[in-house]
mmCIF file of C-alpha atoms in Angstrom:
data_model
loop_
_atom_site.group_PDB
_atom_site.id
_atom_site.type_symbol
_atom_site.label_atom_id
_atom_site.label_comp_id
_atom_site.label_asym_id
_atom_site.label_seq_id
_atom_site.Cartn_x
_atom_site.Cartn_y
_atom_site.Cartn_z
ATOM 1 C CA MET M 11 0.000 0.000 0.000
ATOM 2 C CA ALA M 12 2.767 2.444 0.893
ATOM 3 C CA SER M 13 6.536 2.562 1.135
ATOM 4 C CA LYS M 14 8.313 4.294 3.986
ATOM 5 C CA ASP M 15 8.889 7.401 1.870
ATOM 6 C CA GLN M 16 5.194 7.471 1.005
ATOM 7 C CA VAL M 17 4.313 7.173 4.698
ATOM 8 C CA ILE M 18 6.501 10.191 5.452
ATOM 9 C CA GLU M 19 4.896 12.089 2.584
ATOM 10 C CA ILE M 20 1.429 11.177 3.885
ATOM 11 C CA ILE M 21 2.308 12.414 7.385
ATOM 12 C CA HIS M 22 3.283 15.753 5.816
ATOM 13 C CA LYS M 23 -0.044 15.777 3.976
ATOM 14 C CA VAL M 24 -1.912 15.000 7.211
ATOM 15 C CA ALA M 25 -0.072 17.884 8.889
ATOM 16 C CA ALA M 26 -1.076 20.191 6.027
ATOM 17 C CA ALA M 27 -4.698 19.024 6.226
ATOM 18 C CA ILE M 28 -4.814 19.658 9.981
ATOM 19 C CA GLU M 29 -3.312 23.088 9.395
ATOM 20 C CA ARG M 30 -5.944 23.800 6.703
ATOM 21 C CA GLU M 31 -8.812 22.626 8.943
ATOM 22 C CA ALA M 32 -7.445 24.084 12.206
ATOM 23 C CA GLN M 33 -9.904 26.950 12.391
ATOM 24 C CA PHE M 34 -12.872 24.723 11.529
ATOM 25 C CA LEU M 35 -11.860 22.170 14.193
ATOM 26 C CA THR M 36 -11.406 24.921 16.750
ATOM 27 C CA ASP M 37 -14.814 26.388 15.867
ATOM 28 C CA LEU M 38 -16.406 22.974 16.397
ATOM 29 C CA ASP M 39 -14.643 22.699 19.750
ATOM 30 C CA ASN M 40 -15.673 26.234 20.717
ATOM 31 C CA ALA M 41 -19.291 25.181 20.408
ATOM 32 C CA ILE M 42 -19.137 22.219 22.791
ATOM 33 C CA GLY M 43 -15.670 22.090 24.342
ATOM 34 C CA ASP M 44 -12.775 24.275 25.297
ATOM 35 C CA GLY M 45 -12.037 25.619 21.814
ATOM 36 C CA ASP M 46 -8.522 24.339 21.470
ATOM 37 C CA HIS M 47 -8.746 21.261 19.243
ATOM 38 C CA GLY M 48 -7.623 22.745 15.939
ATOM 39 C CA ILE M 49 -5.041 25.097 17.425
ATOM 40 C CA ASN M 50 -3.549 22.333 19.572
ATOM 41 C CA LEU M 51 -3.417 19.695 16.837
ATOM 42 C CA SER M 52 -1.967 22.190 14.400
ATOM 43 C CA ARG M 53 0.780 23.101 16.889
ATOM 44 C CA GLY M 54 1.459 19.386 17.398
ATOM 45 C CA PHE M 55 1.697 18.540 13.712
ATOM 46 C CA LYS M 56 3.912 21.546 13.001
ATOM 47 C CA LYS M 57 6.368 20.092 15.502
ATOM 48 C CA VAL M 58 5.899 16.644 13.916
ATOM 49 C CA GLU M 59 6.962 18.116 10.563
ATOM 50 C CA GLU M 60 10.080 19.542 12.190
ATOM 51 C CA GLU M 61 10.896 16.166 13.770
ATOM 52 C CA LEU M 62 10.272 13.982 10.699
ATOM 53 C CA PRO M 63 13.724 14.488 9.129
ATOM 54 C CA VAL M 64 15.297 13.259 12.391
ATOM 55 C CA VAL M 65 13.646 9.837 11.985
ATOM 56 C CA ALA M 66 13.638 9.672 8.164
ATOM 57 C CA ASP M 67 16.167 6.828 8.143
ATOM 58 C CA LYS M 68 14.215 4.792 10.713
ATOM 59 C CA ASP M 69 11.513 2.176 10.042
ATOM 60 C CA ILE M 70 7.802 3.047 9.800
ATOM 61 C CA GLY M 71 7.156 1.825 13.341
ATOM 62 C CA ALA M 72 9.767 4.175 14.753
ATOM 63 C CA ILE M 73 8.468 7.049 12.628
ATOM 64 C CA LEU M 74 4.886 6.601 13.849
ATOM 65 C CA LYS M 75 6.130 6.344 17.435
ATOM 66 C CA LYS M 76 8.013 9.604 17.012
ATOM 67 C CA VAL M 77 4.848 11.242 15.675
ATOM 68 C CA GLY M 78 2.985 10.038 18.772
ATOM 69 C CA MET M 79 5.635 11.165 21.236
ATOM 70 C CA THR M 80 5.819 14.565 19.565
ATOM 71 C CA LEU M 81 2.053 15.007 19.790
ATOM 72 C CA VAL M 82 2.087 14.056 23.485
ATOM 73 C CA SER M 83 4.775 16.645 24.164
ATOM 74 C CA THR M 84 3.352 19.529 22.171
ATOM 75 C CA VAL M 85 -0.432 19.369 21.836
ATOM 76 C CA GLY M 86 -1.450 20.274 25.396
ATOM 77 C CA GLY M 87 -5.107 19.272 25.184
ATOM 78 C CA ALA M 88 -6.866 15.912 25.288
ATOM 79 C CA SER M 89 -5.997 15.226 21.661
ATOM 80 C CA GLY M 90 -2.302 15.089 22.684
ATOM 81 C CA PRO M 91 -2.437 11.985 24.860
ATOM 82 C CA LEU M 92 -5.208 10.473 22.689
ATOM 83 C CA TYR M 93 -3.630 10.854 19.251
ATOM 84 C CA GLY M 94 -0.201 10.497 20.863
ATOM 85 C CA THR M 95 -1.072 7.091 22.291
ATOM 86 C CA ALA M 96 -2.812 6.171 19.023
ATOM 87 C CA PHE M 97 0.296 6.856 16.924
ATOM 88 C CA MET M 98 2.614 5.195 19.455
ATOM 89 C CA LYS M 99 0.491 2.018 19.479
ATOM 90 C CA ALA M 100 0.230 2.209 15.684
ATOM 91 C CA GLY M 101 4.019 2.292 15.571
ATOM 92 C CA ASP M 102 4.201 -0.873 17.674
ATOM 93 C CA ALA M 103 1.942 -2.606 15.132
ATOM 94 C CA VAL M 104 4.409 -2.000 12.271
ATOM 95 C CA LYS M 105 7.681 -2.249 14.161
ATOM 96 C CA ASP M 106 10.668 -2.697 11.776
ATOM 97 C CA HIS M 107 8.478 -2.333 8.676
ATOM 98 C CA VAL M 108 9.830 -0.387 5.694
ATOM 99 C CA SER M 109 6.532 -0.639 3.836
ATOM 100 C CA ILE M 110 2.947 -1.278 4.834
ATOM 101 C CA SER M 111 0.266 -3.370 3.184
ATOM 102 C CA ALA M 112 -3.501 -2.915 3.422
ATOM 103 C CA ASP M 113 -3.505 -5.674 6.056
ATOM 104 C CA ASP M 114 -0.845 -3.775 7.994
ATOM 105 C CA PHE M 115 -2.969 -0.642 7.806
ATOM 106 C CA ILE M 116 -5.900 -2.489 9.401
ATOM 107 C CA ALA M 117 -3.532 -3.613 12.172
ATOM 108 C CA VAL M 118 -2.261 -0.033 12.530
ATOM 109 C CA LEU M 119 -5.765 1.379 12.842
ATOM 110 C CA GLU M 120 -6.810 -1.365 15.236
ATOM 111 C CA ALA M 121 -3.802 -0.647 17.472
ATOM 112 C CA ALA M 122 -4.427 3.099 17.272
ATOM 113 C CA ILE M 123 -8.051 2.675 18.298
ATOM 114 C CA GLY M 124 -6.968 0.365 21.133
ATOM 115 C CA GLY M 125 -4.647 3.139 22.283
ATOM 116 C CA VAL M 126 -7.429 5.727 22.237
ATOM 117 C CA GLN M 127 -9.697 3.414 24.216
ATOM 118 C CA LEU M 128 -6.951 2.660 26.720
ATOM 119 C CA ARG M 129 -6.150 6.340 27.242
ATOM 120 C CA GLY M 130 -9.588 7.898 27.024
ATOM 121 C CA LYS M 131 -11.585 5.063 28.577
ATOM 122 C CA ALA M 132 -14.443 5.905 26.241
ATOM 123 C CA GLU M 133 -16.838 3.629 24.426
ATOM 124 C CA LYS M 134 -18.815 3.878 21.220
ATOM 125 C CA GLY M 135 -21.710 6.329 21.372
ATOM 126 C CA GLU M 136 -20.185 8.847 23.798
ATOM 127 C CA LYS M 137 -19.638 11.487 21.093
ATOM 128 C CA THR M 138 -15.895 11.075 20.755
ATOM 129 C CA MET M 139 -13.392 10.316 18.013
ATOM 130 C CA LEU M 140 -14.201 6.636 18.535
ATOM 131 C CA ASP M 141 -17.564 7.230 16.873
ATOM 132 C CA ALA M 142 -15.715 7.814 13.603
ATOM 133 C CA MET M 143 -12.825 5.414 14.257
ATOM 134 C CA LEU M 144 -14.768 2.265 15.103
ATOM 135 C CA PRO M 145 -17.191 2.404 12.129
ATOM 136 C CA ALA M 146 -14.256 3.189 9.829
ATOM 137 C CA LEU M 147 -12.377 0.124 11.042
ATOM 138 C CA ASP M 148 -15.456 -2.085 10.667
ATOM 139 C CA ALA M 149 -16.115 -0.799 7.147
ATOM 140 C CA MET M 150 -12.515 -1.318 6.095
ATOM 141 C CA LYS M 151 -12.496 -4.862 7.421
ATOM 142 C CA ALA M 152 -15.752 -5.531 5.578
ATOM 143 C CA ALA M 153 -14.373 -4.039 2.349
ATOM 144 C CA GLY M 154 -11.376 -6.355 2.528
ATOM 145 C CA THR M 155 -7.720 -5.677 1.882
ATOM 146 C CA ALA M 156 -7.481 -6.797 -1.749
ATOM 147 C CA ASP M 157 -7.980 -3.234 -3.007
ATOM 148 C CA ALA M 158 -6.359 -0.735 -0.614
ATOM 149 C CA LYS M 159 -7.959 2.283 -2.253
ATOM 150 C CA ALA M 160 -11.453 0.796 -2.064
ATOM 151 C CA MET M 161 -10.807 -0.231 1.534
ATOM 152 C CA LEU M 162 -9.755 3.297 2.515
ATOM 153 C CA ASP M 163 -12.680 4.866 0.649
ATOM 154 C CA ALA M 164 -15.057 2.598 2.564
ATOM 155 C CA GLY M 165 -13.371 3.685 5.790
ATOM 156 C CA VAL M 166 -13.703 7.379 4.945
ATOM 157 C CA LYS M 167 -17.379 6.973 4.069
ATOM 158 C CA ALA M 168 -18.068 5.236 7.386
ATOM 159 C CA ALA M 169 -16.033 7.810 9.318
ATOM 160 C CA LYS M 170 -18.052 10.634 7.744
ATOM 161 C CA GLU M 171 -21.270 8.861 8.673
ATOM 162 C CA GLY M 172 -19.829 8.505 12.176
ATOM 163 C CA VAL M 173 -19.244 12.257 12.338
ATOM 164 C CA GLU M 174 -22.856 12.848 11.276
ATOM 165 C CA TYR M 175 -23.962 10.393 13.957
ATOM 166 C CA THR M 176 -22.126 12.408 16.636
ATOM 167 C CA LYS M 177 -24.479 15.313 15.886
ATOM 168 C CA THR M 178 -27.414 13.214 17.053
ATOM 169 C CA ILE M 179 -26.094 12.082 20.415
ATOM 170 C CA ILE M 180 -25.374 13.586 23.832
ATOM 171 C CA ALA M 181 -21.744 13.865 24.861
ATOM 172 C CA THR M 182 -21.034 11.764 27.928
ATOM 173 C CA LYS M 183 -17.223 11.926 27.789
ATOM 174 C CA GLY M 184 -14.819 14.843 27.833
ATOM 175 C CA ARG M 185 -15.477 18.533 28.233
ATOM 176 C CA ALA M 186 -18.580 18.458 26.021
ATOM 177 C CA SER M 187 -20.325 16.264 28.604
ATOM 178 C CA TYR M 188 -20.840 19.377 30.757
ATOM 179 C CA LEU M 189 -23.304 20.576 28.127
ATOM 180 C CA GLY M 190 -25.509 17.502 28.363
ATOM 181 C CA GLU M 191 -28.427 17.745 25.917
ATOM 182 C CA ARG M 192 -27.132 21.045 24.549
ATOM 183 C CA SER M 193 -24.356 19.070 22.865
ATOM 184 C CA ILE M 194 -26.902 17.587 20.442
ATOM 185 C CA GLY M 195 -26.719 19.112 16.974
ATOM 186 C CA HIS M 196 -22.967 19.634 17.163
ATOM 187 C CA GLN M 197 -20.489 17.275 15.545
ATOM 188 C CA ASP M 198 -17.588 15.997 17.598
ATOM 189 C CA PRO M 199 -14.272 17.744 16.846
ATOM 190 C CA GLY M 200 -12.198 14.618 17.527
ATOM 191 C CA ALA M 201 -14.333 12.459 15.219
ATOM 192 C CA THR M 202 -13.926 15.210 12.629
ATOM 193 C CA SER M 203 -10.149 15.475 12.917
ATOM 194 C CA PHE M 204 -9.804 11.696 12.624
ATOM 195 C CA THR M 205 -11.922 11.785 9.472
ATOM 196 C CA VAL M 206 -9.741 14.564 8.036
ATOM 197 C CA MET M 207 -6.673 12.385 8.655
ATOM 198 C CA LEU M 208 -8.200 9.223 7.159
ATOM 199 C CA GLU M 209 -9.481 11.125 4.123
ATOM 200 C CA THR M 210 -6.008 12.572 3.573
ATOM 201 C CA ILE M 211 -4.495 9.090 3.696
ATOM 202 C CA ALA M 212 -7.148 7.737 1.297
ATOM 203 C CA GLU M 213 -6.504 10.553 -1.185
ATOM 204 C CA ALA M 214 -2.764 9.846 -1.103
ATOM 205 C CA ILE M 215 -3.057 6.142 -1.920
ATOM 206 C CA MET S 24 8.436 13.697 52.947
ATOM 207 C CA VAL S 25 5.936 12.604 50.344
ATOM 208 C CA GLY S 26 5.974 14.932 47.335
ATOM 209 C CA ILE S 27 2.862 16.473 45.829
ATOM 210 C CA VAL S 28 2.328 17.778 42.280
ATOM 211 C CA ILE S 29 -0.649 19.884 41.227
ATOM 212 C CA VAL S 30 -1.468 19.466 37.524
ATOM 213 C CA SER S 31 -3.862 21.873 35.863
ATOM 214 C CA HIS S 32 -4.521 23.218 32.374
ATOM 215 C CA SER S 33 -4.110 26.636 33.949
ATOM 216 C CA LYS S 34 -0.736 27.858 35.195
ATOM 217 C CA THR S 35 -2.403 30.257 37.623
ATOM 218 C CA LEU S 36 -4.866 27.661 38.914
ATOM 219 C CA ALA S 37 -2.062 25.185 39.703
ATOM 220 C CA GLU S 38 0.016 27.912 41.332
ATOM 221 C CA GLY S 39 -3.033 29.126 43.238
ATOM 222 C CA VAL S 40 -3.659 25.688 44.710
ATOM 223 C CA VAL S 41 -0.005 25.503 45.757
ATOM 224 C CA GLU S 42 -0.234 28.979 47.281
ATOM 225 C CA PHE S 43 -3.324 27.917 49.235
ATOM 226 C CA CYS S 44 -1.598 24.770 50.538
ATOM 227 C CA ARG S 45 1.528 26.675 51.539
ATOM 228 C CA VAL S 46 -0.518 28.661 54.086
ATOM 229 C CA MET S 47 -1.187 25.379 55.866
ATOM 230 C CA ALA S 48 1.966 23.449 55.036
ATOM 231 C CA ALA S 49 4.863 25.733 54.196
ATOM 232 C CA GLU S 50 7.461 22.960 54.242
ATOM 233 C CA ALA S 51 5.695 20.282 52.208
ATOM 234 C CA PRO S 52 7.470 19.310 48.945
ATOM 235 C CA LEU S 53 4.712 20.698 46.773
ATOM 236 C CA VAL S 54 4.937 22.016 43.238
ATOM 237 C CA ALA S 55 2.652 23.294 40.482
ATOM 238 C CA ALA S 56 2.691 21.886 36.940
ATOM 239 C CA GLY S 57 0.136 24.088 35.261
ATOM 240 C CA GLY S 58 -0.192 25.129 31.633
ATOM 241 C CA MET S 59 2.219 24.661 28.773
ATOM 242 C CA GLU S 60 5.935 25.549 28.604
ATOM 243 C CA ASP S 61 5.086 29.006 27.247
ATOM 244 C CA GLY S 62 2.456 29.617 29.924
ATOM 245 C CA SER S 63 -0.480 28.987 27.594
ATOM 246 C CA PHE S 64 -3.452 26.834 28.535
ATOM 247 C CA GLY S 65 -2.992 23.057 28.409
ATOM 248 C CA THR S 66 -1.053 20.251 30.045
ATOM 249 C CA SER S 67 2.584 19.522 29.347
ATOM 250 C CA PHE S 68 4.192 16.078 29.566
ATOM 251 C CA GLU S 69 7.626 17.635 30.171
ATOM 252 C CA ARG S 70 6.448 20.052 32.854
ATOM 253 C CA ILE S 71 4.607 17.328 34.751
ATOM 254 C CA LYS S 72 7.560 14.950 34.535
ATOM 255 C CA ALA S 73 10.009 17.608 35.731
ATOM 256 C CA ALA S 74 7.646 18.551 38.567
ATOM 257 C CA VAL S 75 7.364 14.940 39.753
ATOM 258 C CA GLU S 76 11.154 14.566 39.728
ATOM 259 C CA SER S 77 11.630 17.853 41.594
ATOM 260 C CA VAL S 78 9.560 16.771 44.621
ATOM 261 C CA ASN S 79 10.596 13.124 44.735
ATOM 262 C CA GLN S 80 12.540 12.665 47.972
ATOM 263 C CA GLY S 81 12.316 8.887 47.747
ATOM 264 C CA GLU S 82 9.167 8.588 49.856
ATOM 265 C CA GLY S 83 6.735 8.730 46.979
ATOM 266 C CA VAL S 84 4.912 11.396 44.994
ATOM 267 C CA LEU S 85 1.192 12.005 44.672
ATOM 268 C CA VAL S 86 -0.146 13.839 41.642
ATOM 269 C CA LEU S 87 -3.464 15.675 41.805
ATOM 270 C CA MET S 88 -5.045 16.745 38.518
ATOM 271 C CA ASP S 89 -7.926 18.785 37.171
ATOM 272 C CA VAL S 90 -9.745 17.232 34.204
ATOM 273 C CA GLY S 91 -9.343 15.626 30.775
ATOM 274 C CA SER S 92 -5.854 15.874 29.360
ATOM 275 C CA ALA S 93 -4.461 16.674 32.823
ATOM 276 C CA VAL S 94 -5.395 13.120 33.784
ATOM 277 C CA MET S 95 -4.334 11.518 30.496
ATOM 278 C CA THR S 96 -1.021 13.367 30.236
ATOM 279 C CA THR S 97 -0.189 12.587 33.865
ATOM 280 C CA GLU S 98 -1.025 8.945 33.188
ATOM 281 C CA MET S 99 1.512 8.924 30.349
ATOM 282 C CA VAL S 100 4.163 10.549 32.557
ATOM 283 C CA LEU S 101 3.608 7.916 35.247
ATOM 284 C CA GLU S 102 3.842 5.106 32.677
ATOM 285 C CA ASP S 103 7.107 6.647 31.520
ATOM 286 C CA ILE S 104 8.503 6.917 35.061
ATOM 287 C CA GLY S 105 7.259 3.436 36.000
ATOM 288 C CA ASP S 106 7.553 3.828 39.760
ATOM 289 C CA ASP S 107 4.801 2.396 42.019
ATOM 290 C CA THR S 108 5.385 5.137 44.546
ATOM 291 C CA VAL S 109 4.491 7.849 42.051
ATOM 292 C CA GLN S 110 0.720 7.795 41.704
ATOM 293 C CA MET S 111 -2.268 9.884 40.691
ATOM 294 C CA VAL S 112 -4.935 10.453 43.273
ATOM 295 C CA ASP S 113 -8.550 10.961 42.277
ATOM 296 C CA CYS S 114 -9.903 13.617 44.621
ATOM 297 C CA PRO S 115 -11.297 17.170 44.680
ATOM 298 C CA LEU S 116 -8.294 19.249 43.648
ATOM 299 C CA VAL S 117 -8.216 22.039 46.235
ATOM 300 C CA GLU S 118 -9.495 20.138 49.250
ATOM 301 C CA GLY S 119 -7.423 17.072 48.414
ATOM 302 C CA ALA S 120 -4.277 19.119 47.931
ATOM 303 C CA ILE S 121 -4.640 20.850 51.285
ATOM 304 C CA ALA S 122 -5.280 17.564 53.091
ATOM 305 C CA ALA S 123 -2.336 15.886 51.350
ATOM 306 C CA ALA S 124 0.044 18.804 51.914
ATOM 307 C CA VAL S 125 -0.697 18.954 55.634
ATOM 308 C CA ALA S 126 -0.275 15.185 55.914
ATOM 309 C CA ALA S 127 2.990 15.226 53.938
ATOM 310 C CA GLU S 128 4.429 17.996 56.073
ATOM 311 C CA GLY S 129 3.398 16.039 59.165
ATOM 312 C CA GLY S 130 5.640 13.222 58.008
ATOM 313 C CA LEU S 131 2.913 10.707 57.208
ATOM 314 C CA ASP S 132 3.876 7.922 54.830
ATOM 315 C CA PHE S 133 2.764 7.577 51.198
ATOM 316 C CA ALA S 134 -0.335 5.468 51.877
ATOM 317 C CA ALA S 135 -1.480 7.760 54.682
ATOM 318 C CA VAL S 136 -0.982 10.929 52.628
ATOM 319 C CA LYS S 137 -2.961 9.383 49.796
ATOM 320 C CA GLU S 138 -5.724 8.435 52.221
ATOM 321 C CA GLU S 139 -5.803 12.021 53.502
ATOM 322 C CA ALA S 140 -6.188 13.320 49.952
ATOM 323 C CA LEU S 141 -9.032 10.870 49.313
ATOM 324 C CA SER S 142 -10.702 11.975 52.563
ATOM 325 C CA ALA S 143 -11.472 15.238 50.737
ATOM 326 C CA TRP S 144 -14.409 13.415 49.122
ATOM 327 C CA ASP S 145 -16.060 13.335 52.569
ATOM 328 C CA ALA S 146 -15.339 16.940 53.537
ATOM 329 C CA ARG S 147 -18.833 18.346 52.987
ATOM 330 C CA LYS S 148 -19.208 22.107 52.909
ATOM 331 C CA LEU S 149 -22.948 22.279 53.390
#
């Protein structure tokens, strides 16, 4: 599906996408959270871009781990430990790899989601990033790994539906939970940022 | 003495809690880890880790946090340190900090200081 160089290129593209969507993500977070999601993630990925050349000669696992550690150190909000743990666990799933297959990508996403669940202790239906992540993983598994592009497109479609679903439910996790029923009608910023990342990956493959 | 770290998204909130505790326990090894490196709002892995190390006198360190990423970032710091005597305590931040600081200054051991912090759950105001 992707060589190491392509993975590095995709991380740069993800950073650019987060930068492009930073204001939108922050606006979403302003409505139901503490209004830092886009700003924080953008700061984190800027640092990631600075750090990427340092690990360019390492394997994909080490590169993803570095992305995670950088996000933990620089983001500052909940998305730091959540995406940080996700990327670090993703790195463990492709340790020593210099390329990744569609099957590897499923393993990467599964590990990343496991990391988010471990760190955030959230479940499906709590209006979090998991509401985009879990349906995306299910859809990609269902699509099968024979055609990586089709698999990713199925994942993006499901993630977008997951984002729409977050508009219909009450937040019971994170800062948005303080709003209770008033959180209905707003889409979750974390589910949205995950979808931006997955869509960027899908477009690059 | 048992060390205490106050983690908050807000630099001034963390420092304020420490200031409040100092009135009661001037000598307790107590430190604030609030905000990011540049003073902006958020929680910083490096600041929390440095704070824990600065108050660790070998008798354990308790970390009290506000919400969300303060808890998750602290959790990652503790996983990184990997020491059973450095723990988070789940209690009301201000009341728990005061109780823990007084107990630490009084020379109570790690388990007792933690118990004092947890006793803040029972300190009803009304």
